[in-house]
């Protein structure tokens, strides 16, 4: 049977949650809670026919609620839902200085009403911390650097666009944790072009020889430039006395869409959790994604 989720607030994250739920076979949108002035507004395609109410108590048979409200309203909404014994997932971008206290307040209400909650189930707070923790597990003695959008190098972008087989290119440069410049060359290839040949031509070009260059194929440079968020997470150090270990996560993505995806995955984990507030690191990975259940290659 499908698990029934309510969406509280239909802004950017709320709409993205609706899309994420619609794409899951095991989940269904059970209802939407909106402020009074939004109750009559049209719903996006993914939510047509889904009931809308001013309060979750008016929606029947909820398994959990995804709180997608502006940050200052989230604690009050979480408290109210937990008092109604509705498990919750939230992802509010609470400043780190107040985060522990915020989490503790939700934990206390959740414990009092014997309900599970997942807090910080987005990108940041959320998955980014999980990746940081995983990298530190692989390489316990070392340093981690996190950087947002790398700067674009027009000079190198133009050079990469000249290579035969390249339809479009974007070249970004950033300073690695070691202090050296790294270059990321994103390539959209012409139909039928072979990536290894193009990659070799770029890597052997004298213009690119001076710095470490990583060539990354993408479907569309235009889409890449439209995307709002980029991150480079790097960890370097020692694993089991072996020095010079290095781990790198490079991502460009829509932060709202990714946050919704994480919230939906966290909602799937709720029935496995004890009462109280949990963070992503507390959740069983095998519940977050079926991929964790696949046998190793
Ligand atoms: N962890 C992460 O990486 C991450 C990333 C992005 C966002 N977030 C968090 O996700 C939450 C939602 O963000 P969002 O970008 O979707 O916000 P948003 O676009 O501003 O949408 C919030 C929605 O809340 C509802 N709402 C109820 N009372 C409201 C009020 N007094 N003023 C304004 N809206 C009100 C509205 O929906 P109705 O009109 O349907 O009532 C509104 O569309 C925030 O808490 C944000 O911090 C986290």
mmCIF file of C-alpha atoms and ligand atoms in Angstrom:
data_model
loop_
_atom_site.group_PDB
_atom_site.id
_atom_site.type_symbol
_atom_site.label_atom_id
_atom_site.label_comp_id
_atom_site.label_asym_id
_atom_site.label_seq_id
_atom_site.Cartn_x
_atom_site.Cartn_y
_atom_site.Cartn_z
ATOM 1 C CA UNK A 1 0.000 0.000 0.000
ATOM 2 C CA UNK A 2 1.222 3.509 -0.814
ATOM 3 C CA UNK A 3 2.394 5.715 2.036
ATOM 4 C CA UNK A 4 0.372 8.922 2.108
ATOM 5 C CA UNK A 5 2.248 12.194 2.524
ATOM 6 C CA UNK A 6 0.907 15.694 3.117
ATOM 7 C CA UNK A 7 2.755 18.686 1.692
ATOM 8 C CA UNK A 8 2.675 21.717 4.002
ATOM 9 C CA UNK A 9 3.167 24.867 1.880
ATOM 10 C CA UNK A 10 3.218 24.814 -1.889
ATOM 11 C CA UNK A 11 6.184 27.028 -2.743
ATOM 12 C CA UNK A 12 9.316 25.941 -4.599
ATOM 13 C CA UNK A 13 10.202 22.999 -2.351
ATOM 14 C CA UNK A 14 6.541 21.993 -1.915
ATOM 15 C CA UNK A 15 5.995 21.813 -5.692
ATOM 16 C CA UNK A 16 9.234 19.886 -6.146
ATOM 17 C CA UNK A 17 8.092 17.441 -3.417
ATOM 18 C CA UNK A 18 4.865 16.927 -5.389
ATOM 19 C CA UNK A 19 6.919 16.019 -8.473
ATOM 20 C CA UNK A 20 9.167 13.705 -6.457
ATOM 21 C CA UNK A 21 6.171 11.927 -4.851
ATOM 22 C CA UNK A 22 4.442 11.533 -8.219
ATOM 23 C CA UNK A 23 7.545 9.721 -9.505
ATOM 24 C CA UNK A 24 7.496 7.172 -6.619
ATOM 25 C CA UNK A 25 5.445 3.999 -6.876
ATOM 26 C CA UNK A 26 5.277 3.537 -3.108
ATOM 27 C CA UNK A 27 4.194 7.088 -2.170
ATOM 28 C CA UNK A 28 1.122 9.251 -2.773
ATOM 29 C CA UNK A 29 0.265 12.901 -2.081
ATOM 30 C CA UNK A 30 -2.518 12.706 0.508
ATOM 31 C CA UNK A 31 -3.197 16.432 0.674
ATOM 32 C CA UNK A 32 -1.788 19.915 0.702
ATOM 33 C CA UNK A 33 -1.948 22.394 3.548
ATOM 34 C CA UNK A 34 -2.024 25.988 2.318
ATOM 35 C CA UNK A 35 -2.501 29.398 3.916
ATOM 36 C CA UNK A 36 -6.026 30.808 3.496
ATOM 37 C CA UNK A 37 -5.181 33.155 0.605
ATOM 38 C CA UNK A 38 -3.734 30.249 -1.423
ATOM 39 C CA UNK A 39 -6.534 27.720 -0.897
ATOM 40 C CA UNK A 40 -8.295 28.548 -4.182
ATOM 41 C CA UNK A 41 -5.170 28.777 -6.351
ATOM 42 C CA UNK A 42 -4.756 26.249 -9.183
ATOM 43 C CA UNK A 43 -2.657 23.174 -8.463
ATOM 44 C CA UNK A 44 0.243 21.909 -10.550
ATOM 45 C CA UNK A 45 -0.392 18.885 -12.801
ATOM 46 C CA UNK A 46 1.253 16.449 -10.362
ATOM 47 C CA UNK A 47 -1.309 17.389 -7.670
ATOM 48 C CA UNK A 48 -4.568 17.604 -9.651
ATOM 49 C CA UNK A 49 -7.409 16.099 -7.598
ATOM 50 C CA UNK A 50 -5.390 16.116 -4.355
ATOM 51 C CA UNK A 51 -7.355 17.670 -1.436
ATOM 52 C CA UNK A 52 -6.301 21.087 -0.153
ATOM 53 C CA UNK A 53 -6.986 22.244 3.416
ATOM 54 C CA UNK A 54 -5.932 25.009 5.792
ATOM 55 C CA UNK A 55 -4.818 22.457 8.407
ATOM 56 C CA UNK A 56 -3.450 18.902 8.319
ATOM 57 C CA UNK A 57 -6.146 17.712 10.758
ATOM 58 C CA UNK A 58 -8.684 18.191 7.943
ATOM 59 C CA UNK A 59 -6.865 15.709 5.700
ATOM 60 C CA UNK A 60 -7.631 12.092 6.460
ATOM 61 C CA UNK A 61 -5.227 9.161 6.750
ATOM 62 C CA UNK A 62 -1.829 10.836 6.702
ATOM 63 C CA UNK A 63 1.311 8.761 7.207
ATOM 64 C CA UNK A 64 3.586 11.799 7.378
ATOM 65 C CA UNK A 65 3.923 15.479 6.477
ATOM 66 C CA UNK A 66 6.648 17.268 4.528
ATOM 67 C CA UNK A 67 7.029 20.793 5.921
ATOM 68 C CA UNK A 68 7.872 23.156 3.061
ATOM 69 C CA UNK A 69 7.170 26.499 4.760
ATOM 70 C CA UNK A 70 9.423 29.558 5.092
ATOM 71 C CA UNK A 71 12.082 28.917 7.712
ATOM 72 C CA UNK A 72 10.622 31.104 10.515
ATOM 73 C CA UNK A 73 7.350 29.136 10.375
ATOM 74 C CA UNK A 74 8.783 25.630 10.412
ATOM 75 C CA UNK A 75 9.289 25.088 14.160
ATOM 76 C CA UNK A 76 5.716 26.102 14.996
ATOM 77 C CA UNK A 77 4.301 23.932 12.192
ATOM 78 C CA UNK A 78 6.476 20.971 13.251
ATOM 79 C CA UNK A 79 5.298 21.329 16.850
ATOM 80 C CA UNK A 80 1.652 21.457 15.781
ATOM 81 C CA UNK A 81 1.925 18.401 13.489
ATOM 82 C CA UNK A 82 3.800 16.352 16.086
ATOM 83 C CA UNK A 83 1.148 17.243 18.682
ATOM 84 C CA UNK A 84 -1.363 15.759 16.239
ATOM 85 C CA UNK A 85 0.917 12.679 16.134
ATOM 86 C CA UNK A 86 1.815 13.164 12.489
ATOM 87 C CA UNK A 87 5.449 12.213 11.711
ATOM 88 C CA UNK A 88 7.295 15.016 9.927
ATOM 89 C CA UNK A 89 10.210 15.735 7.619
ATOM 90 C CA UNK A 90 11.675 19.230 7.367
ATOM 91 C CA UNK A 91 14.700 20.822 5.726
ATOM 92 C CA UNK A 92 14.705 24.421 6.993
ATOM 93 C CA UNK A 93 17.936 26.316 6.460
ATOM 94 C CA UNK A 94 18.415 27.252 10.096
ATOM 95 C CA UNK A 95 21.711 29.099 10.811
ATOM 96 C CA UNK A 96 24.282 26.676 12.228
ATOM 97 C CA UNK A 97 24.673 28.630 15.511
ATOM 98 C CA UNK A 98 21.068 27.883 16.501
ATOM 99 C CA UNK A 99 20.804 24.473 14.906
ATOM 100 C CA UNK A 100 21.365 22.267 17.968
ATOM 101 C CA UNK A 101 18.747 24.125 19.994
ATOM 102 C CA UNK A 102 16.298 23.991 17.074
ATOM 103 C CA UNK A 103 16.816 20.242 16.705
ATOM 104 C CA UNK A 104 16.468 19.734 20.476
ATOM 105 C CA UNK A 105 13.131 21.552 20.531
ATOM 106 C CA UNK A 106 11.721 19.314 17.791
ATOM 107 C CA UNK A 107 13.203 16.265 19.509
ATOM 108 C CA UNK A 108 11.464 17.101 22.801
ATOM 109 C CA UNK A 109 8.036 17.515 21.185
ATOM 110 C CA UNK A 110 8.508 14.372 19.096
ATOM 111 C CA UNK A 111 9.488 12.350 22.170
ATOM 112 C CA UNK A 112 6.594 13.739 24.203
ATOM 113 C CA UNK A 113 4.098 12.684 21.545
ATOM 114 C CA UNK A 114 5.945 9.464 20.622
ATOM 115 C CA UNK A 115 6.354 10.371 16.952
ATOM 116 C CA UNK A 116 9.388 10.296 14.644
ATOM 117 C CA UNK A 117 10.738 13.380 12.881
ATOM 118 C CA UNK A 118 13.566 13.896 10.398
ATOM 119 C CA UNK A 119 15.209 17.318 10.588
ATOM 120 C CA UNK A 120 17.619 18.884 8.117
ATOM 121 C CA UNK A 121 16.575 16.583 5.268
ATOM 122 C CA UNK A 122 17.696 18.746 2.343
ATOM 123 C CA UNK A 123 20.952 19.579 0.620
ATOM 124 C CA UNK A 124 22.362 21.900 3.282
ATOM 125 C CA UNK A 125 21.396 21.175 5.960
ATOM 126 C CA UNK A 126 21.236 17.616 4.775
ATOM 127 C CA UNK A 127 23.117 15.538 2.262
ATOM 128 C CA UNK A 128 26.198 17.750 2.116
ATOM 129 C CA UNK A 129 26.994 16.927 5.776
ATOM 130 C CA UNK A 130 26.445 13.256 5.036
ATOM 131 C CA UNK A 131 28.958 13.368 2.174
ATOM 132 C CA UNK A 132 31.424 15.211 4.425
ATOM 133 C CA UNK A 133 31.031 12.492 7.053
ATOM 134 C CA UNK A 134 31.470 9.689 4.502
ATOM 135 C CA UNK A 135 34.654 11.277 3.134
ATOM 136 C CA UNK A 136 36.001 11.642 6.687
ATOM 137 C CA UNK A 137 35.250 7.951 7.292
ATOM 138 C CA UNK A 138 37.357 7.014 4.267
ATOM 139 C CA UNK A 139 40.158 9.367 5.225
ATOM 140 C CA UNK A 140 40.008 10.096 8.974
ATOM 141 C CA UNK A 141 43.164 12.211 9.186
ATOM 142 C CA UNK A 142 42.937 15.084 6.781
ATOM 143 C CA UNK A 143 41.219 18.229 5.658
ATOM 144 C CA UNK A 144 37.925 18.954 3.972
ATOM 145 C CA UNK A 145 37.227 21.920 1.712
ATOM 146 C CA UNK A 146 33.801 22.854 0.368
ATOM 147 C CA UNK A 147 33.415 25.422 -2.375
ATOM 148 C CA UNK A 148 30.404 26.725 -4.217
ATOM 149 C CA UNK A 149 30.368 27.606 -7.892
ATOM 150 C CA UNK A 150 33.800 27.473 -9.453
ATOM 151 C CA UNK A 151 34.779 30.529 -11.522
ATOM 152 C CA UNK A 152 34.386 30.282 -15.277
ATOM 153 C CA UNK A 153 37.467 30.749 -17.455
ATOM 154 C CA UNK A 154 36.352 32.272 -20.751
ATOM 155 C CA UNK A 155 39.778 31.809 -22.319
ATOM 156 C CA UNK A 156 39.800 28.051 -21.762
ATOM 157 C CA UNK A 157 36.069 27.736 -22.527
ATOM 158 C CA UNK A 158 36.676 29.221 -25.997
ATOM 159 C CA UNK A 159 39.639 26.905 -26.574
ATOM 160 C CA UNK A 160 37.621 23.799 -25.627
ATOM 161 C CA UNK A 161 34.813 24.868 -27.980
ATOM 162 C CA UNK A 162 37.298 24.811 -30.905
ATOM 163 C CA UNK A 163 38.056 21.097 -30.500
ATOM 164 C CA UNK A 164 36.441 19.004 -33.222
ATOM 165 C CA UNK A 165 33.550 16.907 -31.887
ATOM 166 C CA UNK A 166 32.677 19.516 -29.235
ATOM 167 C CA UNK A 167 29.256 21.133 -29.651
ATOM 168 C CA UNK A 168 29.599 23.392 -26.597
ATOM 169 C CA UNK A 169 31.905 23.690 -23.605
ATOM 170 C CA UNK A 170 32.291 25.432 -20.283
ATOM 171 C CA UNK A 171 35.549 25.615 -18.395
ATOM 172 C CA UNK A 172 35.612 26.353 -14.672
ATOM 173 C CA UNK A 173 38.652 26.853 -12.480
ATOM 174 C CA UNK A 174 38.993 26.549 -8.750
ATOM 175 C CA UNK A 175 41.677 26.380 -6.149
ATOM 176 C CA UNK A 176 41.992 22.903 -4.642
ATOM 177 C CA UNK A 177 42.554 22.344 -0.951
ATOM 178 C CA UNK A 178 46.251 21.849 -1.732
ATOM 179 C CA UNK A 179 46.305 25.428 -3.083
ATOM 180 C CA UNK A 180 46.729 24.364 -6.714
ATOM 181 C CA UNK A 181 44.358 25.360 -9.493
ATOM 182 C CA UNK A 182 42.095 22.642 -10.890
ATOM 183 C CA UNK A 183 40.253 22.993 -14.131
ATOM 184 C CA UNK A 184 36.898 21.382 -14.898
ATOM 185 C CA UNK A 185 36.019 21.195 -18.588
ATOM 186 C CA UNK A 186 32.328 20.418 -19.134
ATOM 187 C CA UNK A 187 31.696 19.138 -22.667
ATOM 188 C CA UNK A 188 28.575 18.719 -24.750
ATOM 189 C CA UNK A 189 29.659 16.503 -27.626
ATOM 190 C CA UNK A 190 28.507 16.497 -31.253
ATOM 191 C CA UNK A 191 26.351 13.493 -32.103
ATOM 192 C CA UNK A 192 28.640 10.492 -32.688
ATOM 193 C CA UNK A 193 31.799 12.162 -31.314
ATOM 194 C CA UNK A 194 34.021 9.884 -29.232
ATOM 195 C CA UNK A 195 34.705 11.210 -25.728
ATOM 196 C CA UNK A 196 38.167 9.577 -25.287
ATOM 197 C CA UNK A 197 39.509 11.256 -28.454
ATOM 198 C CA UNK A 198 38.108 14.683 -27.501
ATOM 199 C CA UNK A 199 39.359 14.263 -23.943
ATOM 200 C CA UNK A 200 42.859 13.428 -25.172
ATOM 201 C CA UNK A 201 42.921 16.446 -27.497
ATOM 202 C CA UNK A 202 41.982 18.784 -24.652
ATOM 203 C CA UNK A 203 44.363 17.247 -22.143
ATOM 204 C CA UNK A 204 47.246 17.438 -24.648
ATOM 205 C CA UNK A 205 46.510 21.048 -25.634
ATOM 206 C CA UNK A 206 49.395 23.218 -24.303
ATOM 207 C CA UNK A 207 46.826 25.683 -22.962
ATOM 208 C CA UNK A 208 45.544 22.999 -20.582
ATOM 209 C CA UNK A 209 48.872 21.404 -19.679
ATOM 210 C CA UNK A 210 49.775 23.874 -16.933
ATOM 211 C CA UNK A 211 47.053 22.785 -14.487
ATOM 212 C CA UNK A 212 45.283 19.588 -13.525
ATOM 213 C CA UNK A 213 42.325 19.256 -15.903
ATOM 214 C CA UNK A 214 39.239 17.111 -15.421
ATOM 215 C CA UNK A 215 37.007 16.547 -18.443
ATOM 216 C CA UNK A 216 33.345 15.956 -17.614
ATOM 217 C CA UNK A 217 30.767 15.126 -20.320
ATOM 218 C CA UNK A 218 27.265 16.653 -19.872
ATOM 219 C CA UNK A 219 24.031 16.421 -21.875
ATOM 220 C CA UNK A 220 23.559 20.151 -22.251
ATOM 221 C CA UNK A 221 25.833 23.100 -21.472
ATOM 222 C CA UNK A 222 22.834 25.459 -21.632
ATOM 223 C CA UNK A 223 21.048 23.416 -18.966
ATOM 224 C CA UNK A 224 24.228 23.350 -16.885
ATOM 225 C CA UNK A 225 24.496 27.144 -16.999
ATOM 226 C CA UNK A 226 20.826 27.465 -16.003
ATOM 227 C CA UNK A 227 21.256 25.305 -12.934
ATOM 228 C CA UNK A 228 21.387 27.329 -9.781
ATOM 229 C CA UNK A 229 23.824 25.484 -7.605
ATOM 230 C CA UNK A 230 27.259 23.976 -7.842
ATOM 231 C CA UNK A 231 29.521 22.435 -5.277
ATOM 232 C CA UNK A 232 32.964 20.950 -5.013
ATOM 233 C CA UNK A 233 33.664 18.951 -1.867
ATOM 234 C CA UNK A 234 37.182 17.708 -1.469
ATOM 235 C CA UNK A 235 38.937 15.731 1.237
ATOM 236 C CA UNK A 236 42.595 14.885 1.300
ATOM 237 C CA UNK A 237 44.751 13.213 3.908
ATOM 238 C CA UNK A 238 45.711 9.800 5.245
ATOM 239 C CA UNK A 239 43.868 6.472 5.276
ATOM 240 C CA UNK A 240 45.415 3.620 7.293
ATOM 241 C CA UNK A 241 48.819 5.373 7.358
ATOM 242 C CA UNK A 242 48.764 5.801 3.568
ATOM 243 C CA UNK A 243 49.243 9.480 2.698
ATOM 244 C CA UNK A 244 47.990 11.450 -0.336
ATOM 245 C CA UNK A 245 44.492 9.991 -0.421
ATOM 246 C CA UNK A 246 42.016 12.279 -2.162
ATOM 247 C CA UNK A 247 38.238 12.219 -2.548
ATOM 248 C CA UNK A 248 36.256 14.610 -4.658
ATOM 249 C CA UNK A 249 32.549 15.279 -5.126
ATOM 250 C CA UNK A 250 31.684 17.659 -7.950
ATOM 251 C CA UNK A 251 28.039 18.555 -8.492
ATOM 252 C CA UNK A 252 25.836 21.022 -10.356
ATOM 253 C CA UNK A 253 22.186 20.695 -9.571
ATOM 254 C CA UNK A 254 18.931 22.359 -8.667
ATOM 255 C CA UNK A 255 19.099 22.700 -4.901
ATOM 256 C CA UNK A 256 15.307 22.847 -4.505
ATOM 257 C CA UNK A 257 14.777 19.663 -6.542
ATOM 258 C CA UNK A 258 17.505 17.836 -4.632
ATOM 259 C CA UNK A 259 16.078 18.990 -1.292
ATOM 260 C CA UNK A 260 12.637 17.663 -2.274
ATOM 261 C CA UNK A 261 14.165 14.359 -3.322
ATOM 262 C CA UNK A 262 15.930 14.031 0.036
ATOM 263 C CA UNK A 263 12.749 14.935 1.961
ATOM 264 C CA UNK A 264 10.805 12.245 0.132
ATOM 265 C CA UNK A 265 13.534 9.660 0.774
ATOM 266 C CA UNK A 266 13.569 10.610 4.461
ATOM 267 C CA UNK A 267 9.765 10.212 4.643
ATOM 268 C CA UNK A 268 10.206 6.656 3.412
ATOM 269 C CA UNK A 269 12.516 5.985 6.380
ATOM 270 C CA UNK A 270 10.115 7.355 9.031
ATOM 271 C CA UNK A 271 8.392 4.022 9.887
ATOM 272 C CA UNK A 272 11.800 2.516 10.722
ATOM 273 C CA UNK A 273 12.625 5.263 13.245
ATOM 274 C CA UNK A 274 12.064 5.483 16.988
ATOM 275 C CA UNK A 275 10.210 8.531 18.349
ATOM 276 C CA UNK A 276 12.297 11.725 18.469
ATOM 277 C CA UNK A 277 14.146 13.926 15.997
ATOM 278 C CA UNK A 278 16.636 12.268 13.652
ATOM 279 C CA UNK A 279 19.151 13.602 11.142
ATOM 280 C CA UNK A 280 20.004 11.958 7.827
ATOM 281 C CA UNK A 281 23.016 10.181 9.342
ATOM 282 C CA UNK A 282 20.613 8.278 11.652
ATOM 283 C CA UNK A 283 18.641 6.813 8.739
ATOM 284 C CA UNK A 284 19.332 3.356 7.283
ATOM 285 C CA UNK A 285 20.837 3.967 3.805
ATOM 286 C CA UNK A 286 18.994 0.907 2.459
ATOM 287 C CA UNK A 287 15.693 2.690 3.170
ATOM 288 C CA UNK A 288 16.807 5.940 1.533
ATOM 289 C CA UNK A 289 17.584 4.264 -1.797
ATOM 290 C CA UNK A 290 17.176 0.811 -3.332
ATOM 291 C CA UNK A 291 20.692 1.223 -4.772
ATOM 292 C CA UNK A 292 22.163 0.388 -1.357
ATOM 293 C CA UNK A 293 20.577 -3.069 -1.615
ATOM 294 C CA UNK A 294 22.275 -3.880 -4.943
ATOM 295 C CA UNK A 295 25.053 -6.486 -4.792
ATOM 296 C CA UNK A 296 28.589 -5.104 -5.369
ATOM 297 C CA UNK A 297 29.765 -5.144 -9.019
HETATM 298 N N1 LIG B 1 18.080 22.191 3.171
HETATM 299 C C1 LIG B 1 18.162 22.794 1.977
HETATM 300 O O1 LIG B 1 19.126 22.613 1.227
HETATM 301 C C2 LIG B 1 17.029 23.688 1.536
HETATM 302 C C3 LIG B 1 16.998 24.180 0.239
HETATM 303 C C4 LIG B 1 15.910 24.986 -0.136
HETATM 304 C C5 LIG B 1 14.920 25.307 0.782
HETATM 305 N N2 LIG B 1 14.991 24.817 2.045
HETATM 306 C C6 LIG B 1 13.925 25.105 3.035
HETATM 307 O O2 LIG B 1 12.682 24.702 2.474
HETATM 308 C C7 LIG B 1 11.649 25.532 2.977
HETATM 309 C C8 LIG B 1 10.771 26.006 1.831
HETATM 310 O O3 LIG B 1 11.541 26.812 0.945
HETATM 311 P P1 LIG B 1 10.896 27.348 -0.428
HETATM 312 O O4 LIG B 1 12.037 27.890 -1.212
HETATM 313 O O5 LIG B 1 10.007 26.335 -1.035
HETATM 314 O O6 LIG B 1 9.998 28.567 0.115
HETATM 315 P P2 LIG B 1 8.868 29.338 -0.706
HETATM 316 O O7 LIG B 1 9.029 29.133 -2.171
HETATM 317 O O8 LIG B 1 8.879 30.726 -0.160
HETATM 318 O O9 LIG B 1 7.516 28.601 -0.293
HETATM 319 C C9 LIG B 1 7.027 28.580 1.011
HETATM 320 C C10 LIG B 1 5.514 28.316 0.943
HETATM 321 O O10 LIG B 1 5.037 28.309 2.275
HETATM 322 C C11 LIG B 1 3.669 28.741 2.289
HETATM 323 N N3 LIG B 1 3.449 29.775 3.315
HETATM 324 C C12 LIG B 1 2.672 29.645 4.423
HETATM 325 N N4 LIG B 1 2.716 30.744 5.170
HETATM 326 C C13 LIG B 1 3.485 31.621 4.525
HETATM 327 C C14 LIG B 1 3.871 32.960 4.813
HETATM 328 N N5 LIG B 1 3.480 33.599 5.930
HETATM 329 N N6 LIG B 1 4.685 33.566 3.924
HETATM 330 C C15 LIG B 1 5.102 32.932 2.822
HETATM 331 N N7 LIG B 1 4.766 31.662 2.496
HETATM 332 C C16 LIG B 1 3.954 31.010 3.353
HETATM 333 C C17 LIG B 1 3.361 29.221 0.903
HETATM 334 O O11 LIG B 1 2.644 28.172 0.272
HETATM 335 P P3 LIG B 1 1.047 28.258 0.060
HETATM 336 O O12 LIG B 1 0.844 29.472 -0.778
HETATM 337 O O13 LIG B 1 0.730 26.977 -0.596
HETATM 338 O O14 LIG B 1 0.432 28.404 1.430
HETATM 339 C C18 LIG B 1 4.716 29.379 0.246
HETATM 340 O O15 LIG B 1 4.661 29.188 -1.147
HETATM 341 C C19 LIG B 1 12.325 26.637 3.783
HETATM 342 O O16 LIG B 1 12.201 26.322 5.167
HETATM 343 C C20 LIG B 1 13.779 26.581 3.344
HETATM 344 O O17 LIG B 1 14.664 26.989 4.381
HETATM 345 C C21 LIG B 1 16.016 24.017 2.424
#
